[in-house]
């Protein structure tokens, strides 16, 4: 399927897009019972997705791979660290109008640089140019790692447009360099989907999740039921990951 169509469908299916559609239908049919029900569903979903309680439950179902310990890092048989792209900021004025990595991408790069220093393993950046004419995400990531973090980047994979692409393309590139096992760096909530496709591609992976969105605590308070922008943001990414895993299974 065309990548632009996929992006459009994703925007419409995930909140807030789907909530806007349901709300508009409810407004149009407001004089009927179904219209009132749709408006109620819209408001209820908007509230629930905005609560820290629900966002933590959604993230908790994804963030089940624990962070690496020092012992695991030192005993790993990995030969390189792969860090996945996460997006860009286009035409950043503070960088002379050049494209640069976004905040999500930078979180992954910071941990990858720290992990490389601790393990003494080289880095591999991955990510193409989805919906952009600028430099690839992998190229921008390599520049940040080398010029700002002083890390060593073995190579940059610049053709992929999705996580699934990254696994399939990296498979051949890793084999050509005799790399059989990697440490895989991505967000904790993105790790399960990444493992799905990397393991399906036949790549031996030790997951190295970073930037956990939730903490495992049973001490819920009434603050967890107060809506926040941060909770809605986390709910969006959690739903995006669950939808992505279902989509990849349909492609198999």
PDB file of C-alpha atoms in Angstrom:
ATOM      1  CA  UNK A   1       0.000   0.000   0.000  1.00  0.00           C
ATOM      2  CA  UNK A   2       1.205   3.529  -0.803  1.00  0.00           C
ATOM      3  CA  UNK A   3       3.007   5.043   2.178  1.00  0.00           C
ATOM      4  CA  UNK A   4       1.016   8.286   1.999  1.00  0.00           C
ATOM      5  CA  UNK A   5      -2.249   6.337   2.173  1.00  0.00           C
ATOM      6  CA  UNK A   6      -0.976   4.451   5.212  1.00  0.00           C
ATOM      7  CA  UNK A   7      -0.040   7.717   6.955  1.00  0.00           C
ATOM      8  CA  UNK A   8      -3.484   9.180   6.176  1.00  0.00           C
ATOM      9  CA  UNK A   9      -5.339   6.132   7.457  1.00  0.00           C
ATOM     10  CA  UNK A  10      -3.232   6.081  10.598  1.00  0.00           C
ATOM     11  CA  UNK A  11      -4.017   9.745  11.258  1.00  0.00           C
ATOM     12  CA  UNK A  12      -7.739   9.109  10.891  1.00  0.00           C
ATOM     13  CA  UNK A  13      -7.843   5.879  12.908  1.00  0.00           C
ATOM     14  CA  UNK A  14      -5.831   7.090  15.911  1.00  0.00           C
ATOM     15  CA  UNK A  15      -6.926   9.836  18.321  1.00  0.00           C
ATOM     16  CA  UNK A  16      -7.529  12.698  17.992  1.00  0.00           C
ATOM     17  CA  UNK A  17      -8.492  11.979  14.359  1.00  0.00           C
ATOM     18  CA  UNK A  18     -10.993   9.220  15.117  1.00  0.00           C
ATOM     19  CA  UNK A  19     -12.512  11.254  17.951  1.00  0.00           C
ATOM     20  CA  UNK A  20     -13.019  14.236  15.635  1.00  0.00           C
ATOM     21  CA  UNK A  21     -14.772  12.000  13.092  1.00  0.00           C
ATOM     22  CA  UNK A  22     -17.044  10.402  15.691  1.00  0.00           C
ATOM     23  CA  UNK A  23     -17.767  13.803  17.232  1.00  0.00           C
ATOM     24  CA  UNK A  24     -18.700  15.320  13.870  1.00  0.00           C
ATOM     25  CA  UNK A  25     -21.027  12.412  13.134  1.00  0.00           C
ATOM     26  CA  UNK A  26     -22.572  12.881  16.555  1.00  0.00           C
ATOM     27  CA  UNK A  27     -23.053  16.604  15.921  1.00  0.00           C
ATOM     28  CA  UNK A  28     -24.672  15.959  12.534  1.00  0.00           C
ATOM     29  CA  UNK A  29     -27.035  13.375  14.061  1.00  0.00           C
ATOM     30  CA  UNK A  30     -27.460  15.268  17.324  1.00  0.00           C
ATOM     31  CA  UNK A  31     -31.284  15.154  17.209  1.00  0.00           C
ATOM     32  CA  UNK A  32     -31.259  11.367  17.120  1.00  0.00           C
ATOM     33  CA  UNK A  33     -30.338   8.952  19.879  1.00  0.00           C
ATOM     34  CA  UNK A  34     -27.366   7.639  17.904  1.00  0.00           C
ATOM     35  CA  UNK A  35     -26.016  11.170  17.588  1.00  0.00           C
ATOM     36  CA  UNK A  36     -26.218  11.773  21.312  1.00  0.00           C
ATOM     37  CA  UNK A  37     -24.526   8.415  21.909  1.00  0.00           C
ATOM     38  CA  UNK A  38     -21.677   9.278  19.533  1.00  0.00           C
ATOM     39  CA  UNK A  39     -21.127  12.614  21.264  1.00  0.00           C
ATOM     40  CA  UNK A  40     -21.062  10.844  24.638  1.00  0.00           C
ATOM     41  CA  UNK A  41     -18.554   8.299  23.337  1.00  0.00           C
ATOM     42  CA  UNK A  42     -16.354  11.108  21.986  1.00  0.00           C
ATOM     43  CA  UNK A  43     -16.295  12.983  25.281  1.00  0.00           C
ATOM     44  CA  UNK A  44     -15.771   9.810  27.334  1.00  0.00           C
ATOM     45  CA  UNK A  45     -12.901   8.620  25.112  1.00  0.00           C
ATOM     46  CA  UNK A  46     -11.285  12.066  25.104  1.00  0.00           C
ATOM     47  CA  UNK A  47     -11.405  12.114  28.895  1.00  0.00           C
ATOM     48  CA  UNK A  48     -10.181   8.551  29.425  1.00  0.00           C
ATOM     49  CA  UNK A  49      -7.280   8.813  26.959  1.00  0.00           C
ATOM     50  CA  UNK A  50      -6.249  12.006  28.764  1.00  0.00           C
ATOM     51  CA  UNK A  51      -6.050  10.387  32.199  1.00  0.00           C
ATOM     52  CA  UNK A  52      -2.674   9.223  33.560  1.00  0.00           C
ATOM     53  CA  UNK A  53      -4.427   6.099  34.857  1.00  0.00           C
ATOM     54  CA  UNK A  54      -5.429   4.821  31.409  1.00  0.00           C
ATOM     55  CA  UNK A  55      -2.246   5.977  29.675  1.00  0.00           C
ATOM     56  CA  UNK A  56      -0.173   4.086  32.264  1.00  0.00           C
ATOM     57  CA  UNK A  57      -2.239   0.945  31.685  1.00  0.00           C
ATOM     58  CA  UNK A  58      -1.765   1.221  27.937  1.00  0.00           C
ATOM     59  CA  UNK A  59       1.956   1.868  28.226  1.00  0.00           C
ATOM     60  CA  UNK A  60       2.360  -0.846  30.836  1.00  0.00           C
ATOM     61  CA  UNK A  61       1.050  -3.433  28.386  1.00  0.00           C
ATOM     62  CA  UNK A  62       3.885  -2.474  26.013  1.00  0.00           C
ATOM     63  CA  UNK A  63       6.809  -1.732  28.315  1.00  0.00           C
ATOM     64  CA  UNK A  64       7.384  -5.297  29.466  1.00  0.00           C
ATOM     65  CA  UNK A  65      11.028  -5.564  28.381  1.00  0.00           C
ATOM     66  CA  UNK A  66      13.258  -4.457  31.263  1.00  0.00           C
ATOM     67  CA  UNK A  67      16.164  -2.055  30.912  1.00  0.00           C
ATOM     68  CA  UNK A  68      19.600  -3.619  30.542  1.00  0.00           C
ATOM     69  CA  UNK A  69      21.672  -4.025  33.685  1.00  0.00           C
ATOM     70  CA  UNK A  70      25.404  -3.351  33.821  1.00  0.00           C
ATOM     71  CA  UNK A  71      26.015  -7.095  34.004  1.00  0.00           C
ATOM     72  CA  UNK A  72      23.903  -7.748  30.912  1.00  0.00           C
ATOM     73  CA  UNK A  73      25.724  -5.022  28.989  1.00  0.00           C
ATOM     74  CA  UNK A  74      29.152  -6.398  29.866  1.00  0.00           C
ATOM     75  CA  UNK A  75      28.211 -10.024  29.175  1.00  0.00           C
ATOM     76  CA  UNK A  76      26.432  -9.355  25.889  1.00  0.00           C
ATOM     77  CA  UNK A  77      27.800 -11.111  22.824  1.00  0.00           C
ATOM     78  CA  UNK A  78      26.510  -8.320  20.575  1.00  0.00           C
ATOM     79  CA  UNK A  79      28.857  -6.948  17.931  1.00  0.00           C
ATOM     80  CA  UNK A  80      27.145  -3.601  17.321  1.00  0.00           C
ATOM     81  CA  UNK A  81      24.388  -1.310  18.547  1.00  0.00           C
ATOM     82  CA  UNK A  82      21.509  -0.446  16.206  1.00  0.00           C
ATOM     83  CA  UNK A  83      19.545   2.691  17.072  1.00  0.00           C
ATOM     84  CA  UNK A  84      16.238   3.203  15.268  1.00  0.00           C
ATOM     85  CA  UNK A  85      15.102   6.539  13.893  1.00  0.00           C
ATOM     86  CA  UNK A  86      12.157   8.355  15.471  1.00  0.00           C
ATOM     87  CA  UNK A  87      11.530  11.462  13.383  1.00  0.00           C
ATOM     88  CA  UNK A  88      12.845  14.925  12.608  1.00  0.00           C
ATOM     89  CA  UNK A  89      12.395  18.636  13.147  1.00  0.00           C
ATOM     90  CA  UNK A  90      12.343  20.307   9.765  1.00  0.00           C
ATOM     91  CA  UNK A  91      14.077  23.618   9.044  1.00  0.00           C
ATOM     92  CA  UNK A  92      15.135  24.257  12.656  1.00  0.00           C
ATOM     93  CA  UNK A  93      15.989  28.002  12.759  1.00  0.00           C
ATOM     94  CA  UNK A  94      18.488  27.631  15.604  1.00  0.00           C
ATOM     95  CA  UNK A  95      20.494  25.254  13.398  1.00  0.00           C
ATOM     96  CA  UNK A  96      20.560  27.586  10.426  1.00  0.00           C
ATOM     97  CA  UNK A  97      17.343  26.230   8.940  1.00  0.00           C
ATOM     98  CA  UNK A  98      18.674  22.682   8.611  1.00  0.00           C
ATOM     99  CA  UNK A  99      16.694  19.565   9.498  1.00  0.00           C
ATOM    100  CA  UNK A 100      17.661  17.863  12.745  1.00  0.00           C
ATOM    101  CA  UNK A 101      16.481  14.979  14.918  1.00  0.00           C
ATOM    102  CA  UNK A 102      13.366  15.479  17.030  1.00  0.00           C
ATOM    103  CA  UNK A 103      13.130  15.003  20.783  1.00  0.00           C
ATOM    104  CA  UNK A 104      12.093  11.338  20.553  1.00  0.00           C
ATOM    105  CA  UNK A 105      15.002  10.551  18.258  1.00  0.00           C
ATOM    106  CA  UNK A 106      17.403  12.418  20.521  1.00  0.00           C
ATOM    107  CA  UNK A 107      16.324  10.333  23.520  1.00  0.00           C
ATOM    108  CA  UNK A 108      17.303   7.177  21.650  1.00  0.00           C
ATOM    109  CA  UNK A 109      20.592   8.653  20.453  1.00  0.00           C
ATOM    110  CA  UNK A 110      21.626   9.783  23.922  1.00  0.00           C
ATOM    111  CA  UNK A 111      21.116   6.303  25.358  1.00  0.00           C
ATOM    112  CA  UNK A 112      22.782   4.669  22.350  1.00  0.00           C
ATOM    113  CA  UNK A 113      25.857   6.899  22.798  1.00  0.00           C
ATOM    114  CA  UNK A 114      25.978   6.076  26.523  1.00  0.00           C
ATOM    115  CA  UNK A 115      25.579   2.370  25.764  1.00  0.00           C
ATOM    116  CA  UNK A 116      28.311   2.504  23.126  1.00  0.00           C
ATOM    117  CA  UNK A 117      30.722   4.123  25.556  1.00  0.00           C
ATOM    118  CA  UNK A 118      29.930   1.555  28.233  1.00  0.00           C
ATOM    119  CA  UNK A 119      30.102  -1.496  25.950  1.00  0.00           C
ATOM    120  CA  UNK A 120      32.718  -0.181  23.503  1.00  0.00           C
ATOM    121  CA  UNK A 121      30.525  -1.311  20.614  1.00  0.00           C
ATOM    122  CA  UNK A 122      30.144   0.666  17.364  1.00  0.00           C
ATOM    123  CA  UNK A 123      26.813   2.201  16.439  1.00  0.00           C
ATOM    124  CA  UNK A 124      24.564   1.721  13.420  1.00  0.00           C
ATOM    125  CA  UNK A 125      21.901   4.332  12.689  1.00  0.00           C
ATOM    126  CA  UNK A 126      18.738   3.478  10.781  1.00  0.00           C
ATOM    127  CA  UNK A 127      15.994   5.538   9.169  1.00  0.00           C
ATOM    128  CA  UNK A 128      15.144   6.962   5.777  1.00  0.00           C
ATOM    129  CA  UNK A 129      13.245  10.059   4.701  1.00  0.00           C
ATOM    130  CA  UNK A 130       9.521   9.337   5.111  1.00  0.00           C
ATOM    131  CA  UNK A 131       7.453  12.380   4.063  1.00  0.00           C
ATOM    132  CA  UNK A 132      10.543  14.566   3.722  1.00  0.00           C
ATOM    133  CA  UNK A 133      13.006  15.724   1.086  1.00  0.00           C
ATOM    134  CA  UNK A 134      15.756  16.440   3.586  1.00  0.00           C
ATOM    135  CA  UNK A 135      18.619  14.222   4.761  1.00  0.00           C
ATOM    136  CA  UNK A 136      17.747  10.777   6.040  1.00  0.00           C
ATOM    137  CA  UNK A 137      17.087  10.233   9.732  1.00  0.00           C
ATOM    138  CA  UNK A 138      20.082   7.896   9.807  1.00  0.00           C
ATOM    139  CA  UNK A 139      22.371  10.607   8.427  1.00  0.00           C
ATOM    140  CA  UNK A 140      21.168  13.196  10.923  1.00  0.00           C
ATOM    141  CA  UNK A 141      21.537  10.649  13.723  1.00  0.00           C
ATOM    142  CA  UNK A 142      25.094   9.829  12.639  1.00  0.00           C
ATOM    143  CA  UNK A 143      25.995  13.530  12.660  1.00  0.00           C
ATOM    144  CA  UNK A 144      24.624  13.981  16.185  1.00  0.00           C
ATOM    145  CA  UNK A 145      26.344  10.858  17.504  1.00  0.00           C
ATOM    146  CA  UNK A 146      29.724  11.651  15.978  1.00  0.00           C
ATOM    147  CA  UNK A 147      29.861  15.431  16.274  1.00  0.00           C
ATOM    148  CA  UNK A 148      27.995  15.979  19.534  1.00  0.00           C
ATOM    149  CA  UNK A 149      28.447  12.743  21.489  1.00  0.00           C
ATOM    150  CA  UNK A 150      31.844  11.701  20.098  1.00  0.00           C
ATOM    151  CA  UNK A 151      30.602   8.200  19.323  1.00  0.00           C
ATOM    152  CA  UNK A 152      31.734   5.853  16.531  1.00  0.00           C
ATOM    153  CA  UNK A 153      29.152   5.064  13.852  1.00  0.00           C
ATOM    154  CA  UNK A 154      29.900   1.998  11.724  1.00  0.00           C
ATOM    155  CA  UNK A 155      27.373   2.822   9.010  1.00  0.00           C
ATOM    156  CA  UNK A 156      24.001   4.464   8.392  1.00  0.00           C
ATOM    157  CA  UNK A 157      21.019   2.641   6.853  1.00  0.00           C
ATOM    158  CA  UNK A 158      19.157   5.365   4.912  1.00  0.00           C
ATOM    159  CA  UNK A 159      16.499   3.578   2.840  1.00  0.00           C
ATOM    160  CA  UNK A 160      13.873   2.407   5.344  1.00  0.00           C
ATOM    161  CA  UNK A 161      10.541   4.143   5.864  1.00  0.00           C
ATOM    162  CA  UNK A 162       9.054   1.933   8.603  1.00  0.00           C
ATOM    163  CA  UNK A 163      10.261  -0.250  11.454  1.00  0.00           C
ATOM    164  CA  UNK A 164       9.562  -3.301   9.313  1.00  0.00           C
ATOM    165  CA  UNK A 165      11.694  -1.846   6.522  1.00  0.00           C
ATOM    166  CA  UNK A 166      14.539  -1.283   8.967  1.00  0.00           C
ATOM    167  CA  UNK A 167      14.616  -4.948   9.964  1.00  0.00           C
ATOM    168  CA  UNK A 168      14.456  -6.266   6.406  1.00  0.00           C
ATOM    169  CA  UNK A 169      17.101  -3.895   5.044  1.00  0.00           C
ATOM    170  CA  UNK A 170      19.465  -4.232   7.999  1.00  0.00           C
ATOM    171  CA  UNK A 171      19.380  -8.029   7.738  1.00  0.00           C
ATOM    172  CA  UNK A 172      21.485  -8.001   4.555  1.00  0.00           C
ATOM    173  CA  UNK A 173      23.702  -5.107   5.648  1.00  0.00           C
ATOM    174  CA  UNK A 174      24.566  -6.832   8.915  1.00  0.00           C
ATOM    175  CA  UNK A 175      25.272 -10.167   7.249  1.00  0.00           C
ATOM    176  CA  UNK A 176      27.667  -8.534   4.765  1.00  0.00           C
ATOM    177  CA  UNK A 177      29.698  -7.228   7.701  1.00  0.00           C
ATOM    178  CA  UNK A 178      29.606 -10.506   9.614  1.00  0.00           C
ATOM    179  CA  UNK A 179      27.444  -9.071  12.393  1.00  0.00           C
ATOM    180  CA  UNK A 180      25.260 -11.792  13.849  1.00  0.00           C
ATOM    181  CA  UNK A 181      23.960 -10.196  17.049  1.00  0.00           C
ATOM    182  CA  UNK A 182      23.027  -6.630  17.951  1.00  0.00           C
ATOM    183  CA  UNK A 183      21.874  -4.496  20.828  1.00  0.00           C
ATOM    184  CA  UNK A 184      18.694  -2.780  19.653  1.00  0.00           C
ATOM    185  CA  UNK A 185      17.971   0.704  20.999  1.00  0.00           C
ATOM    186  CA  UNK A 186      14.493   2.180  20.798  1.00  0.00           C
ATOM    187  CA  UNK A 187      11.828   3.489  23.158  1.00  0.00           C
ATOM    188  CA  UNK A 188      10.536   0.989  25.694  1.00  0.00           C
ATOM    189  CA  UNK A 189       7.001   1.317  24.294  1.00  0.00           C
ATOM    190  CA  UNK A 190       8.301   0.672  20.748  1.00  0.00           C
ATOM    191  CA  UNK A 191      10.408  -2.356  21.652  1.00  0.00           C
ATOM    192  CA  UNK A 192       7.798  -5.114  21.262  1.00  0.00           C
ATOM    193  CA  UNK A 193       6.927  -4.069  17.702  1.00  0.00           C
ATOM    194  CA  UNK A 194      10.613  -3.768  16.891  1.00  0.00           C
ATOM    195  CA  UNK A 195      11.363  -7.237  18.255  1.00  0.00           C
ATOM    196  CA  UNK A 196       8.454  -8.655  16.247  1.00  0.00           C
ATOM    197  CA  UNK A 197       9.991  -7.590  12.940  1.00  0.00           C
ATOM    198  CA  UNK A 198      13.696  -7.952  13.756  1.00  0.00           C
ATOM    199  CA  UNK A 199      13.288 -11.498  15.044  1.00  0.00           C
ATOM    200  CA  UNK A 200      11.022 -12.351  12.105  1.00  0.00           C
ATOM    201  CA  UNK A 201      13.816 -11.130   9.813  1.00  0.00           C
ATOM    202  CA  UNK A 202      16.219 -13.562  11.500  1.00  0.00           C
ATOM    203  CA  UNK A 203      18.325 -11.002  13.351  1.00  0.00           C
ATOM    204  CA  UNK A 204      19.577 -12.038  16.801  1.00  0.00           C
ATOM    205  CA  UNK A 205      18.664  -9.180  19.128  1.00  0.00           C
ATOM    206  CA  UNK A 206      19.313  -8.154  22.707  1.00  0.00           C
ATOM    207  CA  UNK A 207      16.715  -5.453  23.437  1.00  0.00           C
ATOM    208  CA  UNK A 208      18.036  -2.212  24.943  1.00  0.00           C
ATOM    209  CA  UNK A 209      14.911  -0.140  25.700  1.00  0.00           C
ATOM    210  CA  UNK A 210      15.105   3.473  26.812  1.00  0.00           C
ATOM    211  CA  UNK A 211      12.830   6.372  27.844  1.00  0.00           C
ATOM    212  CA  UNK A 212      10.231   4.353  29.767  1.00  0.00           C
ATOM    213  CA  UNK A 213       6.916   6.218  29.844  1.00  0.00           C
ATOM    214  CA  UNK A 214       5.549   4.677  33.016  1.00  0.00           C
ATOM    215  CA  UNK A 215       6.733   3.335  36.355  1.00  0.00           C
ATOM    216  CA  UNK A 216       5.428   0.175  37.944  1.00  0.00           C
ATOM    217  CA  UNK A 217       3.579   1.514  40.957  1.00  0.00           C
ATOM    218  CA  UNK A 218       0.330   0.437  42.613  1.00  0.00           C
ATOM    219  CA  UNK A 219      -0.068   3.727  44.452  1.00  0.00           C
ATOM    220  CA  UNK A 220      -2.783   5.296  42.315  1.00  0.00           C
ATOM    221  CA  UNK A 221      -4.232   8.601  43.483  1.00  0.00           C
ATOM    222  CA  UNK A 222      -7.055  10.839  42.362  1.00  0.00           C
ATOM    223  CA  UNK A 223      -4.469  12.804  40.353  1.00  0.00           C
ATOM    224  CA  UNK A 224      -4.348   9.804  38.007  1.00  0.00           C
ATOM    225  CA  UNK A 225      -7.913  10.617  37.000  1.00  0.00           C
ATOM    226  CA  UNK A 226      -7.254  14.266  36.194  1.00  0.00           C
ATOM    227  CA  UNK A 227      -6.819  14.780  32.424  1.00  0.00           C
ATOM    228  CA  UNK A 228      -3.423  15.981  31.168  1.00  0.00           C
ATOM    229  CA  UNK A 229      -1.875  16.633  27.767  1.00  0.00           C
ATOM    230  CA  UNK A 230       1.022  14.318  28.646  1.00  0.00           C
ATOM    231  CA  UNK A 231      -1.341  11.412  29.329  1.00  0.00           C
ATOM    232  CA  UNK A 232      -3.121  11.926  25.994  1.00  0.00           C
ATOM    233  CA  UNK A 233       0.284  12.030  24.272  1.00  0.00           C
ATOM    234  CA  UNK A 234       1.285   8.718  25.874  1.00  0.00           C
ATOM    235  CA  UNK A 235      -2.079   7.151  25.033  1.00  0.00           C
ATOM    236  CA  UNK A 236      -1.604   8.101  21.393  1.00  0.00           C
ATOM    237  CA  UNK A 237       1.792   6.382  21.168  1.00  0.00           C
ATOM    238  CA  UNK A 238       0.520   3.297  23.004  1.00  0.00           C
ATOM    239  CA  UNK A 239      -2.437   2.937  20.648  1.00  0.00           C
ATOM    240  CA  UNK A 240      -0.133   3.570  17.696  1.00  0.00           C
ATOM    241  CA  UNK A 241       2.080   0.654  18.780  1.00  0.00           C
ATOM    242  CA  UNK A 242      -0.814  -1.738  19.327  1.00  0.00           C
ATOM    243  CA  UNK A 243      -2.261  -0.841  15.924  1.00  0.00           C
ATOM    244  CA  UNK A 244       1.181  -1.211  14.332  1.00  0.00           C
ATOM    245  CA  UNK A 245       1.667  -4.698  15.730  1.00  0.00           C
ATOM    246  CA  UNK A 246      -1.732  -5.772  14.380  1.00  0.00           C
ATOM    247  CA  UNK A 247      -0.905  -4.269  10.974  1.00  0.00           C
ATOM    248  CA  UNK A 248       2.441  -6.075  10.758  1.00  0.00           C
ATOM    249  CA  UNK A 249       0.769  -9.377  11.604  1.00  0.00           C
ATOM    250  CA  UNK A 250      -1.661  -8.824   8.726  1.00  0.00           C
ATOM    251  CA  UNK A 251       1.301  -8.271   6.391  1.00  0.00           C
ATOM    252  CA  UNK A 252       2.920 -11.587   7.308  1.00  0.00           C
TER     253      UNK A 252
END
